[in-house]
Tab-separated table of C-alpha atoms in Angstrom:
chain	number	residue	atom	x	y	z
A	10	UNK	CA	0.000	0.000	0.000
A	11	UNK	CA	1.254	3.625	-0.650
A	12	UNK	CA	0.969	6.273	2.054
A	13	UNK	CA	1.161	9.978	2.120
A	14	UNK	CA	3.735	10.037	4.528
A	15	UNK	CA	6.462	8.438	6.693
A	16	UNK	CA	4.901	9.307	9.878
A	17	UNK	CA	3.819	5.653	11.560
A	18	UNK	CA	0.713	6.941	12.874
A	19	UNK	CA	-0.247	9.087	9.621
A	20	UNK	CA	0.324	5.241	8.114
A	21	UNK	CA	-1.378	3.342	10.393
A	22	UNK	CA	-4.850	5.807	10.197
A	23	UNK	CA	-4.794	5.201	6.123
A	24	UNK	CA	-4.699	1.426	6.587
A	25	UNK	CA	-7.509	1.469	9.426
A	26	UNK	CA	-9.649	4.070	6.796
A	27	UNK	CA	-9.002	1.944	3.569
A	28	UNK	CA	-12.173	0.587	2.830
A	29	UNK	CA	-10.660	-2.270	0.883
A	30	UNK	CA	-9.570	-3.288	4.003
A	31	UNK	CA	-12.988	-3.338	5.393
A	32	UNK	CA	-14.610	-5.910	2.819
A	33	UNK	CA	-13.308	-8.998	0.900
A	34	UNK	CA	-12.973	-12.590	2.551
A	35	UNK	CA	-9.288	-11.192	3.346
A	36	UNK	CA	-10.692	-7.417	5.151
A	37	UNK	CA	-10.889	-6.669	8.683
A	38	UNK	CA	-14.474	-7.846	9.794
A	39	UNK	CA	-13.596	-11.360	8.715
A	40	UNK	CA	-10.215	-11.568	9.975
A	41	UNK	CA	-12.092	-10.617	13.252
A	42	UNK	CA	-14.693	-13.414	12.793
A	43	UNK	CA	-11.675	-15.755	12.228
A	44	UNK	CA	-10.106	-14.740	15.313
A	45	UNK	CA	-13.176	-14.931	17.517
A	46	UNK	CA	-13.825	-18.467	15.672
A	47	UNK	CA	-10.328	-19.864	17.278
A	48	UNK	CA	-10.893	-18.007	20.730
A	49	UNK	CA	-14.212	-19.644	21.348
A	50	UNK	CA	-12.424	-23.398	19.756
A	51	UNK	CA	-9.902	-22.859	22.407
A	52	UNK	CA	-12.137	-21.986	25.502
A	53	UNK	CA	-14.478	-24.846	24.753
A	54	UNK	CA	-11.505	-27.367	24.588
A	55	UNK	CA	-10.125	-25.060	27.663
A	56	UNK	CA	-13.096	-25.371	29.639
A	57	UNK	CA	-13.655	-29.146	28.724
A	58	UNK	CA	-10.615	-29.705	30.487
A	59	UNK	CA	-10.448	-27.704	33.209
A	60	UNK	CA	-13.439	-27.566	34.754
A	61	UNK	CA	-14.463	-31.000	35.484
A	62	UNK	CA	-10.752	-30.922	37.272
A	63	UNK	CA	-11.126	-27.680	39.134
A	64	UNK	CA	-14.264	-29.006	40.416
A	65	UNK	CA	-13.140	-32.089	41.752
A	66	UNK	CA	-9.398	-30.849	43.435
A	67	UNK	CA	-11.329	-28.013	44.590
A	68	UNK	CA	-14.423	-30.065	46.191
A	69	UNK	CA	-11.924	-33.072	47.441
A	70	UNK	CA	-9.080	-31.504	48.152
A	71	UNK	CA	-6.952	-34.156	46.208
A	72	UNK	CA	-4.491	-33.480	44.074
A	73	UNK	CA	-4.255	-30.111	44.797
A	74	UNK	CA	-0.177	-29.882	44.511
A	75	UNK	CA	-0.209	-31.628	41.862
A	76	UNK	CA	-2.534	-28.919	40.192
A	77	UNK	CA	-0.437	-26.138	41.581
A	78	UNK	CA	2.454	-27.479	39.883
A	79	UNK	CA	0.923	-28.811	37.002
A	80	UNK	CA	-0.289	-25.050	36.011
A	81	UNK	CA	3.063	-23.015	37.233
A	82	UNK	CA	4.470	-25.413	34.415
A	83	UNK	CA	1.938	-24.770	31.459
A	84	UNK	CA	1.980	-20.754	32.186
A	85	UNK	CA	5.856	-21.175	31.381
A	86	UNK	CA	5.361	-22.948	28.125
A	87	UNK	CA	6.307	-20.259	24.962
A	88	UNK	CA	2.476	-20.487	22.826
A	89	UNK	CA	4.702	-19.760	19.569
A	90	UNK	CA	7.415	-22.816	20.542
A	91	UNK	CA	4.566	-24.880	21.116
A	92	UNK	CA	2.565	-24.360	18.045
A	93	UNK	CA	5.757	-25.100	15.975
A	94	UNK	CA	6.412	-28.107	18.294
A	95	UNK	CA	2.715	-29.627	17.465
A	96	UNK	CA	3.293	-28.634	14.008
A	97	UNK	CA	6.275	-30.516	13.811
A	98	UNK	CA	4.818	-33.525	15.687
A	99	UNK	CA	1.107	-33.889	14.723
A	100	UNK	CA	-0.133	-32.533	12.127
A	101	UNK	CA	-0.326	-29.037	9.640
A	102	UNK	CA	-3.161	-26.365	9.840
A	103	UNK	CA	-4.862	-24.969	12.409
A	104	UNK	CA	-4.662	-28.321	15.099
A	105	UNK	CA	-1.409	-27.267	16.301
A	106	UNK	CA	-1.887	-23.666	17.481
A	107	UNK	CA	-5.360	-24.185	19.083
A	108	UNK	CA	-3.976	-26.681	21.020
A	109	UNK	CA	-1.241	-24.202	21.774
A	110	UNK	CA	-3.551	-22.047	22.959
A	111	UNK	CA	-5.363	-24.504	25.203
A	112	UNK	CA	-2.246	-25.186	27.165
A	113	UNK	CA	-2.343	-21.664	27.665
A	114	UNK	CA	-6.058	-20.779	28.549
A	115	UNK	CA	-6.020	-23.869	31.247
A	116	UNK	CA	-4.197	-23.069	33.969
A	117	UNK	CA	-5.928	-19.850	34.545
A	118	UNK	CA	-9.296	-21.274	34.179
A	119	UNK	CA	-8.089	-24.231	35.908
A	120	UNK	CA	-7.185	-21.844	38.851
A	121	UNK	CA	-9.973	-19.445	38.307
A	122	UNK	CA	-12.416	-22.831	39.252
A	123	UNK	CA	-9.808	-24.232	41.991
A	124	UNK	CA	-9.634	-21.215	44.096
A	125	UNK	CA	-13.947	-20.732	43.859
A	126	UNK	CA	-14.798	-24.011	45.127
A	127	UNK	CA	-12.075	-24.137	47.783
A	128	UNK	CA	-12.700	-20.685	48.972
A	129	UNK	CA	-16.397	-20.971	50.186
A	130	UNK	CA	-16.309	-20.631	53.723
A	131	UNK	CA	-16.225	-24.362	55.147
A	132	UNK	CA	-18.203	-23.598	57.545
A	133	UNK	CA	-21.213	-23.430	54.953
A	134	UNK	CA	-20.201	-26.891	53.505
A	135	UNK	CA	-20.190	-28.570	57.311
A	136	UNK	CA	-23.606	-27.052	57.840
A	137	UNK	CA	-24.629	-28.350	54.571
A	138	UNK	CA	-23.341	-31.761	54.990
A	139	UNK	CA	-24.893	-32.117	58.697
A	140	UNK	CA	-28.227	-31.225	56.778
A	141	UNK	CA	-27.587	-34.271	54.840
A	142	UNK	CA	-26.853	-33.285	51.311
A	143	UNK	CA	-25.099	-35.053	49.194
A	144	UNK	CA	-21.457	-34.291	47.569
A	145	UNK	CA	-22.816	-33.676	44.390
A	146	UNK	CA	-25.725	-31.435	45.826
A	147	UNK	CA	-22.981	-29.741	47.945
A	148	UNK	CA	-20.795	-29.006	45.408
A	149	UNK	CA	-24.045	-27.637	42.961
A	150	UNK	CA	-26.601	-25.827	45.411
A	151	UNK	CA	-23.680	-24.414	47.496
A	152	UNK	CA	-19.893	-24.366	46.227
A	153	UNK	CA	-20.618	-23.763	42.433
A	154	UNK	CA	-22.989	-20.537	43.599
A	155	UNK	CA	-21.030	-19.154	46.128
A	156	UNK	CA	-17.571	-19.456	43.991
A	157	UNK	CA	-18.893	-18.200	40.839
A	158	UNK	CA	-17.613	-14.971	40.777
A	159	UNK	CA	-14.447	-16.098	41.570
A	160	UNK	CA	-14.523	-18.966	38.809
A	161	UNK	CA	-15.758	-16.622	35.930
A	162	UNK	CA	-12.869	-14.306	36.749
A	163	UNK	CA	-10.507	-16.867	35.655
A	164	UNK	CA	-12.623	-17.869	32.876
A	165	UNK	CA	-12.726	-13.918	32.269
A	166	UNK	CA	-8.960	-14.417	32.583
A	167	UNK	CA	-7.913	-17.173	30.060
A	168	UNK	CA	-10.621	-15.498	27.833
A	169	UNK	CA	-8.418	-12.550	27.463
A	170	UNK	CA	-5.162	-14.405	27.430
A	171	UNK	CA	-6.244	-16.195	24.153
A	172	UNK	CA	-7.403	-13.505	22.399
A	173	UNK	CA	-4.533	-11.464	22.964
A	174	UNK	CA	-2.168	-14.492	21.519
A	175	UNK	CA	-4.692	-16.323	18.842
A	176	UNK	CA	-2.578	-14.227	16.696
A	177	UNK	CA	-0.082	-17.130	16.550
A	178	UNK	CA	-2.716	-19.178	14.435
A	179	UNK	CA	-1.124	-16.968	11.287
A	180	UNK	CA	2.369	-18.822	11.677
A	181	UNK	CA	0.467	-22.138	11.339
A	182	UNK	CA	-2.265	-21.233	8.954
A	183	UNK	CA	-3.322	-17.916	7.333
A	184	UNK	CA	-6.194	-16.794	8.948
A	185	UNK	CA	-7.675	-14.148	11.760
A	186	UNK	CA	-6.130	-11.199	12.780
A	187	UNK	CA	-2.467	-12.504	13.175
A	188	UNK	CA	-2.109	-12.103	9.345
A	189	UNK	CA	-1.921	-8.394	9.615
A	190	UNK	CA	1.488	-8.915	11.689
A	191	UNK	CA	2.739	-11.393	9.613
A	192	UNK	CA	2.167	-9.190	6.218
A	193	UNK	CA	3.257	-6.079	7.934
A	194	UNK	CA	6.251	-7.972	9.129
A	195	UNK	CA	7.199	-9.384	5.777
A	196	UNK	CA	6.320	-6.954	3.322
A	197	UNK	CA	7.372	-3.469	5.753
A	198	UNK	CA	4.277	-2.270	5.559
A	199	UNK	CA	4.293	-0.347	9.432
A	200	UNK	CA	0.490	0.712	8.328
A	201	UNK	CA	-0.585	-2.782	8.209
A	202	UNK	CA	1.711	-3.700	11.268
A	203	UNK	CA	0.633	-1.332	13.616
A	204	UNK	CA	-3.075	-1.125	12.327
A	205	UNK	CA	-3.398	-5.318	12.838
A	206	UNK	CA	-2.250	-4.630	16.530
A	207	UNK	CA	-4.966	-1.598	17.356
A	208	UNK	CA	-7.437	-4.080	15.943
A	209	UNK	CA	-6.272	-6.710	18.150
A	210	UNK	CA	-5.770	-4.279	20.954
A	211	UNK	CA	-9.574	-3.494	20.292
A	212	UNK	CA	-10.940	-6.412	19.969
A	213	UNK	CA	-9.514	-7.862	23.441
A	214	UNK	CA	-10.831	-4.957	25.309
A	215	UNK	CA	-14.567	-5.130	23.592
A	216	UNK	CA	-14.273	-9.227	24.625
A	217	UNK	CA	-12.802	-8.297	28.066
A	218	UNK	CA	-16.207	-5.774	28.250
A	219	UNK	CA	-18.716	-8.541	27.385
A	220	UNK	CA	-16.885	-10.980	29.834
A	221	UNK	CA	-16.828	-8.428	32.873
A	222	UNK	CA	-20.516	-7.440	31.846
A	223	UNK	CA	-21.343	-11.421	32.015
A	224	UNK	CA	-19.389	-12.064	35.314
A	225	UNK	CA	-21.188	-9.112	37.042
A	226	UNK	CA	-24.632	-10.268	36.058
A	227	UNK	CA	-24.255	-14.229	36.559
A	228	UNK	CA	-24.390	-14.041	39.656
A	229	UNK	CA	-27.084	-14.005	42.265
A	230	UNK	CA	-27.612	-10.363	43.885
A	231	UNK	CA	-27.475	-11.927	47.067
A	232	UNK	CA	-24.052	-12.834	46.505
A	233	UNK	CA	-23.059	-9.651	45.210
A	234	UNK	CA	-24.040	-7.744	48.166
A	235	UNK	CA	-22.596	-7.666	51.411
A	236	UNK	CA	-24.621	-9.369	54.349
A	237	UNK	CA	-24.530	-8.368	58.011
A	238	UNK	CA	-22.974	-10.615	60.154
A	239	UNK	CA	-24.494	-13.634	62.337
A	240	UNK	CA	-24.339	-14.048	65.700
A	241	UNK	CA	-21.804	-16.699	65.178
A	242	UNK	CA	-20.021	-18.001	62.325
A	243	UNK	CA	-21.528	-21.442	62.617
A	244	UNK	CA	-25.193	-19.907	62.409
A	245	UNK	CA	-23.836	-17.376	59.420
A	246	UNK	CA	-22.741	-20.975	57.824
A	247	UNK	CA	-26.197	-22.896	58.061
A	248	UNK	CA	-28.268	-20.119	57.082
A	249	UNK	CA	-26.400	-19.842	53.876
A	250	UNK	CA	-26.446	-23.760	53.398
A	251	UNK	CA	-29.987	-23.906	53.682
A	252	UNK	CA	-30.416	-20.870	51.082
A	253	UNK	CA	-28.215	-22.332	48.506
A	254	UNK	CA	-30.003	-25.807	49.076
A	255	UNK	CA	-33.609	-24.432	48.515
A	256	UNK	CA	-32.216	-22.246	45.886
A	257	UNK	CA	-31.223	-26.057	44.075
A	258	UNK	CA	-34.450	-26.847	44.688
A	259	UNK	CA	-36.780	-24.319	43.262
């Protein structure tokens, strides 16, 4: 493309405002698509994974330094070494980098559902379990609602992390919004370059909007709000297990 002028950011605005950018199966919007495509691949292969195991370690208790060390060792994986490692080993396409990116959307989802089960008070699961509830309808009517917030902000989490770094998919196959870089990279075109990244940049913060706008209103206004406190933390407890079990219920 030929600009006006060897200013970056006079560059970068003619690239955004090119409306052949804007249309074509190669423009802007469907790059975007593309990249939101791959994001929601990886956080339903993310989620798969992690949350059946958060659940359990953080409901049981076992495992749990296993888990601990398990993620401190996938948040130190490279995503770009590992795509080319998959690519390498398995197969061509896109395979290699969402599974790249899975490695690195589990551990904070992984932690994200960890730390919401295991941080309800324990008093409310001994009152719940002297009511005579089950595990399972401990772990649904009372740890899953009380730890939600907690558990979507590490959904909220690896949600951002991925779309911040799907860009890698454009090393293993040319699609979404890591082509820009690649192009702009190749061809030193700084208007492309540095226009792909404010897309990118955009895109993760309208995402991170929709994600904080979801974690705010999935969860109960009871559980938003601050209560008063009980006469003693055992009574606090049962009142709170009998809630969440007649919530279940209803």
């Amino acid at each position: 493309m030929d600009y006006s002028s060897s200013n970056l950011f006079v560059q970068m605005g003619e690239w955004l405002s090119d409306p052949e950018n804007w249309s074509g199966s190669r423009g802007i919007p469907m790059r975007i698509a593309e990249h939101l495509g791959y994001v929601g691949l990886t956080m339903l292969l993310a989620l798969a994974i992690a949350v059946p195991l958060g659940l359990y370690v953080g409901h049981t208790g076992k495992g749990r330094v296993l888990i601990v060390s398990g993620v401190g060792i996938l948040r130190a994986l490279p995503t770009l070494g590992m795509v080319f490692l998959f690519a390498l080993l398995f197969s061509r396409g896109v395979l290699p980098a969402v599974w790249a990116l899975v490695l690195l959307a589990v551990p904070p989802v992984l932690s994200g559902i960890y730390a919401g089960v295991s941080s309800v008070n324990r008093t409310v699961v001994d009152a719940a379990r002297s009511m005579g509830l089950t595990e399972w309808q401990i772990l649904t009517r009372v740890e899953l609602p009380n730890g939600l917030q907690v558990m979507l902000g590490g959904v909220r989490a690896g949600v951002l992390q991925v779309v911040a770094t799907a860009t890698v998919v454009a090393y293993a196959k040319a699609d979404g919004l890591g082509v820009f870089l690649v192009e702009g990279t190749q061809i030193n075109d700084n208007g492309r370059l540095f226009g792909g990244a404010v897309v990118i940049a955009a895109v993760a913060i309208a995402v991170d909007g929709v994600m904080a706008l979801l974690q705010r209103f999935a969860i109960s206004p009871g559980l938003r709000t601050t209560r008063p406190v009980a006469r003693s933390q055992q009574e606090s407890g049962r009142q709170e297990a009998v809630a969440s079990a007649q919530g279940g219920t209803t």
